[in-house]
mmCIF file of C-alpha atoms in Angstrom:
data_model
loop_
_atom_site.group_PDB
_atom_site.id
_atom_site.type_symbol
_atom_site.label_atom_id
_atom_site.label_comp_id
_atom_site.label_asym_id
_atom_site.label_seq_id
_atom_site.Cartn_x
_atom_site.Cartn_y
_atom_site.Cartn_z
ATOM 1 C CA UNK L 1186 206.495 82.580 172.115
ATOM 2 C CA UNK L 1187 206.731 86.329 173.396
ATOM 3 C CA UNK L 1188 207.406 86.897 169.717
ATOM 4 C CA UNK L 1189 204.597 85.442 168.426
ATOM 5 C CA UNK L 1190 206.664 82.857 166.308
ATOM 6 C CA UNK L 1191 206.413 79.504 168.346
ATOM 7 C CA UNK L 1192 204.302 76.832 167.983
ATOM 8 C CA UNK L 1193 204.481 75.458 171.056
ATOM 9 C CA UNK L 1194 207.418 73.183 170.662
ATOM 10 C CA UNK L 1195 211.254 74.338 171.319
ATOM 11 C CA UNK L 1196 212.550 75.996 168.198
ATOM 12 C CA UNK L 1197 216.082 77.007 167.531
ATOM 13 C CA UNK L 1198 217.305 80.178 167.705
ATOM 14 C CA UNK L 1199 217.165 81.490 164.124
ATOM 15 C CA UNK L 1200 220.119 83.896 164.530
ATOM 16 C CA UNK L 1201 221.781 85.922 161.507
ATOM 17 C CA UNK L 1202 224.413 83.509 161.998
ATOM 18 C CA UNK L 1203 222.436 80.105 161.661
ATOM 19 C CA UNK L 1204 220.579 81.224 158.481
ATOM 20 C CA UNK L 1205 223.206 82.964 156.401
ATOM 21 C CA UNK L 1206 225.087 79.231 157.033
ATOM 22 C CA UNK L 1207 221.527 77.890 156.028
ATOM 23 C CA UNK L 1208 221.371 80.805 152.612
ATOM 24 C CA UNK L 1209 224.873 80.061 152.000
ATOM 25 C CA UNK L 1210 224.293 75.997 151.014
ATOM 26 C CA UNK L 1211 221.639 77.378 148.636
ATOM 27 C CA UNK L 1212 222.177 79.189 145.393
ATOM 28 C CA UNK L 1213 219.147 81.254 145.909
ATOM 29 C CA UNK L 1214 219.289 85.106 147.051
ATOM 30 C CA UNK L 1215 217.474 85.656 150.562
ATOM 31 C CA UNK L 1216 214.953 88.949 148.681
ATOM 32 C CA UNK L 1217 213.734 86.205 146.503
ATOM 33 C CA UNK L 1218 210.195 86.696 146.206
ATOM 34 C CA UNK L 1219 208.777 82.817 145.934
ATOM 35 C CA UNK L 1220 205.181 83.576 146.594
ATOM 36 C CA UNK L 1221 202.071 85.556 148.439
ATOM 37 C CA UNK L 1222 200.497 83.592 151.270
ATOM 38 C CA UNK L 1223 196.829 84.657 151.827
ATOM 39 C CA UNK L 1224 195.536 85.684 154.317
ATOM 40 C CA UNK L 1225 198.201 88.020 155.155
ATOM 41 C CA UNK L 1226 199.630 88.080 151.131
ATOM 42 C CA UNK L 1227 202.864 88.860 152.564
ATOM 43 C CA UNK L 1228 206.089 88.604 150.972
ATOM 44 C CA UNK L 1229 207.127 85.057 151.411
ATOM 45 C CA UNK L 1230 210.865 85.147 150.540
ATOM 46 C CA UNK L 1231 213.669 82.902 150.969
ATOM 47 C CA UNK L 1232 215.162 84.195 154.136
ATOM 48 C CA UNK L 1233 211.936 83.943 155.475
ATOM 49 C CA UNK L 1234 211.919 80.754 154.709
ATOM 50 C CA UNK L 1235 215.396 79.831 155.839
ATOM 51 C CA UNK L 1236 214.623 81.658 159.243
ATOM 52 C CA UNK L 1237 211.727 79.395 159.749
ATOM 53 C CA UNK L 1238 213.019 76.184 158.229
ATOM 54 C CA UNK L 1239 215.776 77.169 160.774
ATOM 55 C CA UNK L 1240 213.913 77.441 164.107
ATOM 56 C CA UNK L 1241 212.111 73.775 162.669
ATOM 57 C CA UNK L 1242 215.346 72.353 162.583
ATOM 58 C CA UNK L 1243 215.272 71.518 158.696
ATOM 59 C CA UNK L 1244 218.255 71.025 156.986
ATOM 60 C CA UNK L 1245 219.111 73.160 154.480
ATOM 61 C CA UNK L 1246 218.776 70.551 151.616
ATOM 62 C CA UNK L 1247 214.887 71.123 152.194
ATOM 63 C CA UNK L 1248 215.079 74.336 150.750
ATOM 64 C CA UNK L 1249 214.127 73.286 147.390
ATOM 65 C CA UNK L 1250 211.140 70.876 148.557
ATOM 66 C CA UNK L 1251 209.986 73.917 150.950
ATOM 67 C CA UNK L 1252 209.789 76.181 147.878
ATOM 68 C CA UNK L 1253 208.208 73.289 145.846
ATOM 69 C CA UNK L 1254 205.431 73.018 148.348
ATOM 70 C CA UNK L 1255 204.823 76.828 149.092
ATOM 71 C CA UNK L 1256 204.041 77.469 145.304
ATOM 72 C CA UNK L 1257 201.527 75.121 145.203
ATOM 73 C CA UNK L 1258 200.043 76.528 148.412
ATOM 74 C CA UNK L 1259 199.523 79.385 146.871
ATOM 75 C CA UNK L 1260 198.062 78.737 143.453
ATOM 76 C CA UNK L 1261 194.720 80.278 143.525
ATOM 77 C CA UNK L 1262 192.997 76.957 143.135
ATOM 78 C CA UNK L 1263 195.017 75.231 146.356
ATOM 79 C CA UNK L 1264 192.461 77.832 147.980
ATOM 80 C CA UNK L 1265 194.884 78.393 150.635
ATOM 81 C CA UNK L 1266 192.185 81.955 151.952
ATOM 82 C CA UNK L 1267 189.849 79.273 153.012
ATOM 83 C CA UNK L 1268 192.094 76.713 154.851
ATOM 84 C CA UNK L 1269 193.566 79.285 156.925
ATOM 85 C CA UNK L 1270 190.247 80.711 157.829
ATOM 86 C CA UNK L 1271 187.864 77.870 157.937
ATOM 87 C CA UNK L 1272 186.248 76.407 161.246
ATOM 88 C CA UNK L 1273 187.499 73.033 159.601
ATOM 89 C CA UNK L 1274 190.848 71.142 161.128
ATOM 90 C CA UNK L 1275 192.261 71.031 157.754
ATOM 91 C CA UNK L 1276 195.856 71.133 157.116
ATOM 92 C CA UNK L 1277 197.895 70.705 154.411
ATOM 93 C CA UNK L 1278 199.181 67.610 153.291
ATOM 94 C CA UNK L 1279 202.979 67.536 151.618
ATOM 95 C CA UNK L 1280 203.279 64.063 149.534
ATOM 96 C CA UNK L 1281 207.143 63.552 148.117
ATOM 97 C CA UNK L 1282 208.148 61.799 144.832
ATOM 98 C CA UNK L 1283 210.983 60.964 142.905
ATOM 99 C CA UNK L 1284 214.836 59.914 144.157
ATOM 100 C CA UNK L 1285 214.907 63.254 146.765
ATOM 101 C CA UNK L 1286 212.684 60.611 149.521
ATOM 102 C CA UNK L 1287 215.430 58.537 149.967
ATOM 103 C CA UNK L 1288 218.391 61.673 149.883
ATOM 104 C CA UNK L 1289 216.372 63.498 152.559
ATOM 105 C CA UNK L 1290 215.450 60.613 154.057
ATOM 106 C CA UNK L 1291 211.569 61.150 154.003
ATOM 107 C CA UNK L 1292 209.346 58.120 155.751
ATOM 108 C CA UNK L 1293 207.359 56.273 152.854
ATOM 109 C CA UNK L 1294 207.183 52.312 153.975
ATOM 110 C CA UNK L 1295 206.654 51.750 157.760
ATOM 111 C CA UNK L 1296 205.328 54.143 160.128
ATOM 112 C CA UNK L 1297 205.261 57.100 157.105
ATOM 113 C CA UNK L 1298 202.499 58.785 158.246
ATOM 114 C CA UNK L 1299 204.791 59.204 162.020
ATOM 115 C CA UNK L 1300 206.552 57.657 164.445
ATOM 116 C CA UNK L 1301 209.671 57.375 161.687
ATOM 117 C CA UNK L 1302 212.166 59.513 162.706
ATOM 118 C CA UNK L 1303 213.476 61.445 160.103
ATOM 119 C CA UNK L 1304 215.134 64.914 160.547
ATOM 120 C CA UNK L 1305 213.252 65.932 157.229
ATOM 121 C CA UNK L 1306 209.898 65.682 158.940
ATOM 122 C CA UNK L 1307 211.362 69.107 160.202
ATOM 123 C CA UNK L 1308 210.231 70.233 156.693
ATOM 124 C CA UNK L 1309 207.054 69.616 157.606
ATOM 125 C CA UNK L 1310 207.302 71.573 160.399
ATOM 126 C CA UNK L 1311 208.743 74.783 158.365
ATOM 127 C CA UNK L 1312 206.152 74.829 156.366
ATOM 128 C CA UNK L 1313 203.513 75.063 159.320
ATOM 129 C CA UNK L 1314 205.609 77.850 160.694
ATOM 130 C CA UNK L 1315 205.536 79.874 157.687
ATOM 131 C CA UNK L 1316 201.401 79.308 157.110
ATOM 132 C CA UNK L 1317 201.876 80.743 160.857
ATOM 133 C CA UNK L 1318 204.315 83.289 160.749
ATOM 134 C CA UNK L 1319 204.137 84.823 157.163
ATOM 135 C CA UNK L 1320 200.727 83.679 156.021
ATOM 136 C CA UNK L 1321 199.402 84.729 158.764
ATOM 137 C CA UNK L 1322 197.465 81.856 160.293
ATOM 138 C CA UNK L 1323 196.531 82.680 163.884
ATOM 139 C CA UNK L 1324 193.491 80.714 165.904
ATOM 140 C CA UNK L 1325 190.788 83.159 166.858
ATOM 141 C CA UNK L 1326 191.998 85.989 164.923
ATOM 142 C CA UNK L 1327 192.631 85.325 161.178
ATOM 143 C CA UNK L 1328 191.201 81.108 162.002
ATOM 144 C CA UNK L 1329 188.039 79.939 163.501
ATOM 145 C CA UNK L 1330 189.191 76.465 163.648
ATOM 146 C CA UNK L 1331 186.228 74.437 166.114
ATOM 147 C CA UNK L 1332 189.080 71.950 166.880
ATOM 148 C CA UNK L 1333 192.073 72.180 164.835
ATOM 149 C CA UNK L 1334 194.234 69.060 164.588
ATOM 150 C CA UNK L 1335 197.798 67.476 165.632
ATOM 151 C CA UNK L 1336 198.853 67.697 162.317
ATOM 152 C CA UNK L 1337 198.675 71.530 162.532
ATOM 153 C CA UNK L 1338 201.955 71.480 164.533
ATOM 154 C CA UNK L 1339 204.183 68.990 162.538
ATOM 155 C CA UNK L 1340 202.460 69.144 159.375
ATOM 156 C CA UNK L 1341 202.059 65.629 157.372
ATOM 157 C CA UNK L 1342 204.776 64.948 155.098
ATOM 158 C CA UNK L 1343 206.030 61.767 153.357
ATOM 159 C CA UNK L 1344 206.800 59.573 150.517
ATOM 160 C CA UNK L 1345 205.203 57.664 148.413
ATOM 161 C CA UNK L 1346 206.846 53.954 147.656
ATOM 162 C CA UNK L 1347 207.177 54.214 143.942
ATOM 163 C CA UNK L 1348 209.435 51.183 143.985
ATOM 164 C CA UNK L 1349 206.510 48.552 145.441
ATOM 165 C CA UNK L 1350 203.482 50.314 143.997
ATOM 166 C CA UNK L 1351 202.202 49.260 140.923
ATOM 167 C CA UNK L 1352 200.598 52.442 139.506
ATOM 168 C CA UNK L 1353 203.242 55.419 138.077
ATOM 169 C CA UNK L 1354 203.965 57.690 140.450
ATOM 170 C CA UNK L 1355 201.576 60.329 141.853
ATOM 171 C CA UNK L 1356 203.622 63.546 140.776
ATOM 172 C CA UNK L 1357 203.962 61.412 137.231
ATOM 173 C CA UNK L 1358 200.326 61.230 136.476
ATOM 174 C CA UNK L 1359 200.315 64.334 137.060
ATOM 175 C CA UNK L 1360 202.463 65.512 134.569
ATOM 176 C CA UNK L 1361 205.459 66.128 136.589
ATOM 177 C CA UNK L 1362 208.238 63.388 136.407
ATOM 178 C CA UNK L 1363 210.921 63.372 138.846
ATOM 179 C CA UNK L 1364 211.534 65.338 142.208
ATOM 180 C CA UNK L 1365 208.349 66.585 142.847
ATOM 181 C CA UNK L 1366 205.780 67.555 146.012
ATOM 182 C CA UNK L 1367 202.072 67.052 146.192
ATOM 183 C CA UNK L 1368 199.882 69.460 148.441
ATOM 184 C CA UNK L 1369 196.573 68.630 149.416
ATOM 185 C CA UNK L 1370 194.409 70.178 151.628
ATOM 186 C CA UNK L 1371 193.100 67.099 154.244
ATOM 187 C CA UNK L 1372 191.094 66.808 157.279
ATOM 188 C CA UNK L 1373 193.587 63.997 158.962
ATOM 189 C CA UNK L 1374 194.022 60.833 159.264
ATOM 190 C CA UNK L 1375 191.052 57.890 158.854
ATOM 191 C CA UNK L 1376 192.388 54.336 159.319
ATOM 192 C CA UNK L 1377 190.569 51.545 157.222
ATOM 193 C CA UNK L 1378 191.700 48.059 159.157
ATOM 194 C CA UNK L 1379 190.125 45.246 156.689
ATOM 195 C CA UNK L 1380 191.498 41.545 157.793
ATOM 196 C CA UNK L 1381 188.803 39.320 156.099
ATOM 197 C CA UNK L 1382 189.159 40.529 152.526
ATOM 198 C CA UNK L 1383 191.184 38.377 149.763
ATOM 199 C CA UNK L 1384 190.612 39.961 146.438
ATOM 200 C CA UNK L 1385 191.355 43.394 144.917
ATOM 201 C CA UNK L 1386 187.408 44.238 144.690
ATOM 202 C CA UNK L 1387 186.679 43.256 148.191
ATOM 203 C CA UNK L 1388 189.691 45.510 149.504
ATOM 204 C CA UNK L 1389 187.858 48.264 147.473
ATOM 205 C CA UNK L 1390 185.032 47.519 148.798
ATOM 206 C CA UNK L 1391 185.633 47.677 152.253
ATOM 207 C CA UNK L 1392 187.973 50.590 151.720
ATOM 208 C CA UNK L 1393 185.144 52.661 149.919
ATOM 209 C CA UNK L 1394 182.218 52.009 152.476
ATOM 210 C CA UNK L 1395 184.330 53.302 155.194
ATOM 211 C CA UNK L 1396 185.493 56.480 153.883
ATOM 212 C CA UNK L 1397 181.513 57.342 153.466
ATOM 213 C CA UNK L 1398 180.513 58.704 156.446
ATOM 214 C CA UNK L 1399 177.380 61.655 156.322
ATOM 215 C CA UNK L 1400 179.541 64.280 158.495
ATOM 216 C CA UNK L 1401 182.529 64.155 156.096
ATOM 217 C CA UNK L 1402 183.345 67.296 154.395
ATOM 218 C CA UNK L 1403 182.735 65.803 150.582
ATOM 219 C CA UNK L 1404 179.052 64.833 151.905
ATOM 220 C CA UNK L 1405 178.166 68.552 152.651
ATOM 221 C CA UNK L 1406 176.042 70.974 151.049
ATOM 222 C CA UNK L 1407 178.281 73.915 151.827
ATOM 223 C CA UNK L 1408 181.399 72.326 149.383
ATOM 224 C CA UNK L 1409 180.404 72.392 145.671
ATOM 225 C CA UNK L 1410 183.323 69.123 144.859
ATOM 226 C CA UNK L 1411 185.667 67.091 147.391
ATOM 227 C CA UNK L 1412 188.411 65.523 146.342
ATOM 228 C CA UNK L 1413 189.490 61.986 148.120
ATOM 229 C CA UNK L 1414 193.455 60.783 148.602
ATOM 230 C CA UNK L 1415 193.459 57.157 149.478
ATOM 231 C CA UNK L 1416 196.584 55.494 150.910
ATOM 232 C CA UNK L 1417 196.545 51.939 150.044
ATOM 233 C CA UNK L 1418 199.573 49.359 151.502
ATOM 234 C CA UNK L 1419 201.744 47.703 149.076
ATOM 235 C CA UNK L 1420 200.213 43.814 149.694
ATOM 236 C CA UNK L 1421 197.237 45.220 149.131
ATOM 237 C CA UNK L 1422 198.430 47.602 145.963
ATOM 238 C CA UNK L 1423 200.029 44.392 144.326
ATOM 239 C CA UNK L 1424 196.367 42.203 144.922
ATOM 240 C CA UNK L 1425 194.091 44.924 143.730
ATOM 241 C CA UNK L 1426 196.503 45.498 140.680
ATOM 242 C CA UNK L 1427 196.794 41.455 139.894
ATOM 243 C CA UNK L 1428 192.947 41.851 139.729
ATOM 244 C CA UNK L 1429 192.153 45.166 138.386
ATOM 245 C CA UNK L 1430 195.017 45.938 136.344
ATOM 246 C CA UNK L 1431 193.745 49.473 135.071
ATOM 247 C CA UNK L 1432 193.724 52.509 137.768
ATOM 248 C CA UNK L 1433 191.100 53.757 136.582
ATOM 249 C CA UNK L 1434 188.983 51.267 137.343
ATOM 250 C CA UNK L 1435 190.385 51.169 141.273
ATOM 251 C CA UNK L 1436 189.166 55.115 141.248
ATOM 252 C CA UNK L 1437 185.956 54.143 139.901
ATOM 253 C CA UNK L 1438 185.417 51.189 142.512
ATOM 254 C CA UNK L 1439 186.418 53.026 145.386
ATOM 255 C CA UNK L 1440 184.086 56.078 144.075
ATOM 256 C CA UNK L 1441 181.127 53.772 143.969
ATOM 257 C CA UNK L 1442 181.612 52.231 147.637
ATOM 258 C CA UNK L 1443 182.360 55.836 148.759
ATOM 259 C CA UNK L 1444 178.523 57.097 148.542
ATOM 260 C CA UNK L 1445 175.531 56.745 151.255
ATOM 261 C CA UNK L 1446 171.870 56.328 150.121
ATOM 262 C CA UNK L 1447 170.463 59.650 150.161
ATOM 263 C CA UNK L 1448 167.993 58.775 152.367
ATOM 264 C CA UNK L 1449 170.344 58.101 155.058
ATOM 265 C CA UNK L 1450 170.831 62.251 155.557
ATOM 266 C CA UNK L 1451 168.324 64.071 157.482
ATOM 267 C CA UNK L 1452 165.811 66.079 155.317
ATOM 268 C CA UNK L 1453 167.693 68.905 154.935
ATOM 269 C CA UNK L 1454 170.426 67.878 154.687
ATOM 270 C CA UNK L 1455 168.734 65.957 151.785
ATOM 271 C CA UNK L 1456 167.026 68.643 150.003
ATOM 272 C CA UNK L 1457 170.072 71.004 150.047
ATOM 273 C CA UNK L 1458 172.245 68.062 148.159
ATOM 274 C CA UNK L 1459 169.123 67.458 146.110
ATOM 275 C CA UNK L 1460 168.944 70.669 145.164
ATOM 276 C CA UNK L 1461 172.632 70.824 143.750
ATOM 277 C CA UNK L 1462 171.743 68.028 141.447
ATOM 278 C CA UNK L 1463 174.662 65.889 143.991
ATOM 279 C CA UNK L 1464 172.057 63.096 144.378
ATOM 280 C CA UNK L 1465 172.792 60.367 141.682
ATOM 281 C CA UNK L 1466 170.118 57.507 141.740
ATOM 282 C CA UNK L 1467 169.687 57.649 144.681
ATOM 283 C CA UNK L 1468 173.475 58.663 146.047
ATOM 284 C CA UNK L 1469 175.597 61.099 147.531
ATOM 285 C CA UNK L 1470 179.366 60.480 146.635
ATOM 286 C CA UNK L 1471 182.378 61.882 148.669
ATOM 287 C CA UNK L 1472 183.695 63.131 145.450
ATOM 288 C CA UNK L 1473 182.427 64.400 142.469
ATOM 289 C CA UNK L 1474 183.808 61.680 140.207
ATOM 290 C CA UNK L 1475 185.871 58.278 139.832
ATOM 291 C CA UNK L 1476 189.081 61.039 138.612
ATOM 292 C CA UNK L 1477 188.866 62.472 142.035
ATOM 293 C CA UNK L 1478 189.436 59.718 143.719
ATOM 294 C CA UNK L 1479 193.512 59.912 144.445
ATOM 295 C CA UNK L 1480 195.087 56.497 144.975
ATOM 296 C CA UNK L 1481 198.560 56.548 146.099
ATOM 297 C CA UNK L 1482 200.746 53.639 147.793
ATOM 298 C CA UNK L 1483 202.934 53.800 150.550
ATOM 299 C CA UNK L 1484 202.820 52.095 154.594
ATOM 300 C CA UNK L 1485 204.181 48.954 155.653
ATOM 301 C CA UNK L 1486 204.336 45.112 154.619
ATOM 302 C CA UNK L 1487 202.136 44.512 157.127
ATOM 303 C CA UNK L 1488 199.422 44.972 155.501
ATOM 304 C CA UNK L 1489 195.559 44.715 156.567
ATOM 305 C CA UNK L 1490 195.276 49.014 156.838
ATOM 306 C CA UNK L 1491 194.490 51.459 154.459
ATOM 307 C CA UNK L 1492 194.272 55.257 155.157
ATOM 308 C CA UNK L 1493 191.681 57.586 153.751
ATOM 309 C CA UNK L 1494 192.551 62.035 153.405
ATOM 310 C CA UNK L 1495 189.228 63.161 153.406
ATOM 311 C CA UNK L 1496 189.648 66.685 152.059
ATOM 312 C CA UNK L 1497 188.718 69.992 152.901
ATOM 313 C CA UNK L 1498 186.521 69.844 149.826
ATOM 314 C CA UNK L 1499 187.441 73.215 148.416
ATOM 315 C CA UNK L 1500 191.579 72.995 148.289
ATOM 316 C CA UNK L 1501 192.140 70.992 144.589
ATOM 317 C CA UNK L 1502 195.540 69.671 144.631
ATOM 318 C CA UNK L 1503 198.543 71.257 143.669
ATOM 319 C CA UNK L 1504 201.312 69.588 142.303
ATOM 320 C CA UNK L 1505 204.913 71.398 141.548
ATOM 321 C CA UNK L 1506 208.687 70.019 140.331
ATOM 322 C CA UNK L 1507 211.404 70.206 143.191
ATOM 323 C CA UNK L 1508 213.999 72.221 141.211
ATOM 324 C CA UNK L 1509 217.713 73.191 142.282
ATOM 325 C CA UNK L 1510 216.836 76.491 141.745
ATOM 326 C CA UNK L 1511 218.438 79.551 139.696
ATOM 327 C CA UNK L 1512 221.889 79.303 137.935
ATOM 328 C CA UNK L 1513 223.417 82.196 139.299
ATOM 329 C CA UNK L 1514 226.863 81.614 137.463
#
């Protein structure tokens, strides 16, 4: 903390010793240059990567889903500039696919979103320190967050269940197959409890109608688009699918619950939406179309819960292979 590198939370001691043993189970050299991280647009190398996935406690076999995540953090379009510096509580969002979940262990059925523990939430973690400690993240100085959120410390990282849901994979639609990571830039976490419905369109329904709510970032004049990640249970994947068998359609049901009668805002509110040609018949929608709607499925067999990632609204979501790295040979 004297440093300026803590979080708040104990943190290991990243001596020379810990992260040359970290380097050394890598075949990637420590100058590496993997990206710039606004605001700062430092130099974010791998040894500065390995000294803070050190002091998280991430193994070393995170390396390559670290790197994954950082590049898409800092493709121009991930915004990253205005998610460090906003008043917002945004913070980014790390979603996993392909066989690495179940080799690093990362949470994607019960308790995913925490409370599973899993030493490769420590990833998470990393990559918080490094928006902090190379990025340059820092509350009242280079951040005017009003509130900030939990998820600031740990990061939110986890899996998707490919194997129960019945859409391809995230990543895959995407156009990445494989070992891949998912950033998005989300406010938190908004739980969607829905025990009366029965059939796919009525889970839709409900699920829509509560993620439209007037002070959510996708309702605001001051964001041109919003994106909106959905996290829908596998009983409730496999009913939706038996009665809506194309995705597209889900995205374009959820999209049309997901809007508030314009009328509903206060007049200026109104006016300024109004005047950005965002009011459709009527409507204001959380995102700007059905496409941006971003249906994944993971959580427990419980069922009767969906989540909803209501997003910053200017952070479009990056999505980037988890590669080995380099052949040096």
């Amino acid at each position: 903390m004297q440093q300026g590198w803590g979080d708040g939370l104990p943190l290991i001691p990243p001596t020379e010793g810990r992260v040359r043993a970290f380097l050394a189970q890598s075949n990637r050299y420590p100058d590496e240059v993997i990206c710039k991280l606004p605001p700062t647009d430092a130099d974010c190398t791998v040894e500065k990567i390995a000294i803070n996935a050190v002091m998280a406690g991430a193994p070393a076999a995170t390396l390559p889903l670290i790197i994954a995540a950082l590049e898409g953090l800092a493709d121009p379009n991930f915004e990253l500039f205005g998610l460090n510096a906003t008043t917002a509580p945004v913070v980014p969002l790390t979603l996993v696919n392909g066989p690495i979940r179940n080799q690093l262990d990362i949470p994607y059925q019960h308790g995913c979103l925490g409370g599973m523990p899993s030493l490769s939430i420590a990833a998470g973690r990393a990559i918080r320190l490094l928006i902090k400690n190379v990025a340059g993240q820092q509350v009242q100085v280079t951040c005017q967050t009003t509130f900030g959120s939990p998820g600031r410390l740990p990061g939110i990282l986890f899996g998707e269940w490919e194997e129960r849901s019945p859409w391809a994979p995230f990543a895959e639609r995407r156009g990445v197959s494989g070992n891949a990571v998912s950033v998005y830039g989300t406010m938190g976490t908004q739980n969607i409890i829905d025990t009366t419905s029965q059939t796919g369109p009525e889970f839709l329904e409900m699920t829509g109608k509560s993620l439209a709510y007037p002070g959510a970032n996708g309702f605001s004049p001051a964001m041109p688009f919003a994106e909106m990640m959905v996290a829908i249970n596998p009983v409730w994947a496999e009913i939706i699918h038996r009665d809506i068998p194309h995705l597209e359609d889900v995205q374009e049901l959820i999209w049309q619950h997901a809007s508030i009668a314009a009328d509903h805002l206060t007049t200026k509110h109104r006016e300024q939406l109004e005047a950005q040609h965002r009011v459709i018949n009527g409507r204001v929608y959380v995102a700007v179309e059905p496409k941006d709607v971003l249906v994944i499925c993971c959580g427990g067999t419980g069922g009767l819960h969906a989540t909803g990632f209501h997003s910053f609204g200017s952070c479009l979501t990056q999505t980037r292979a988890i590669l080995p790295g380099p052949d040096q040979s």
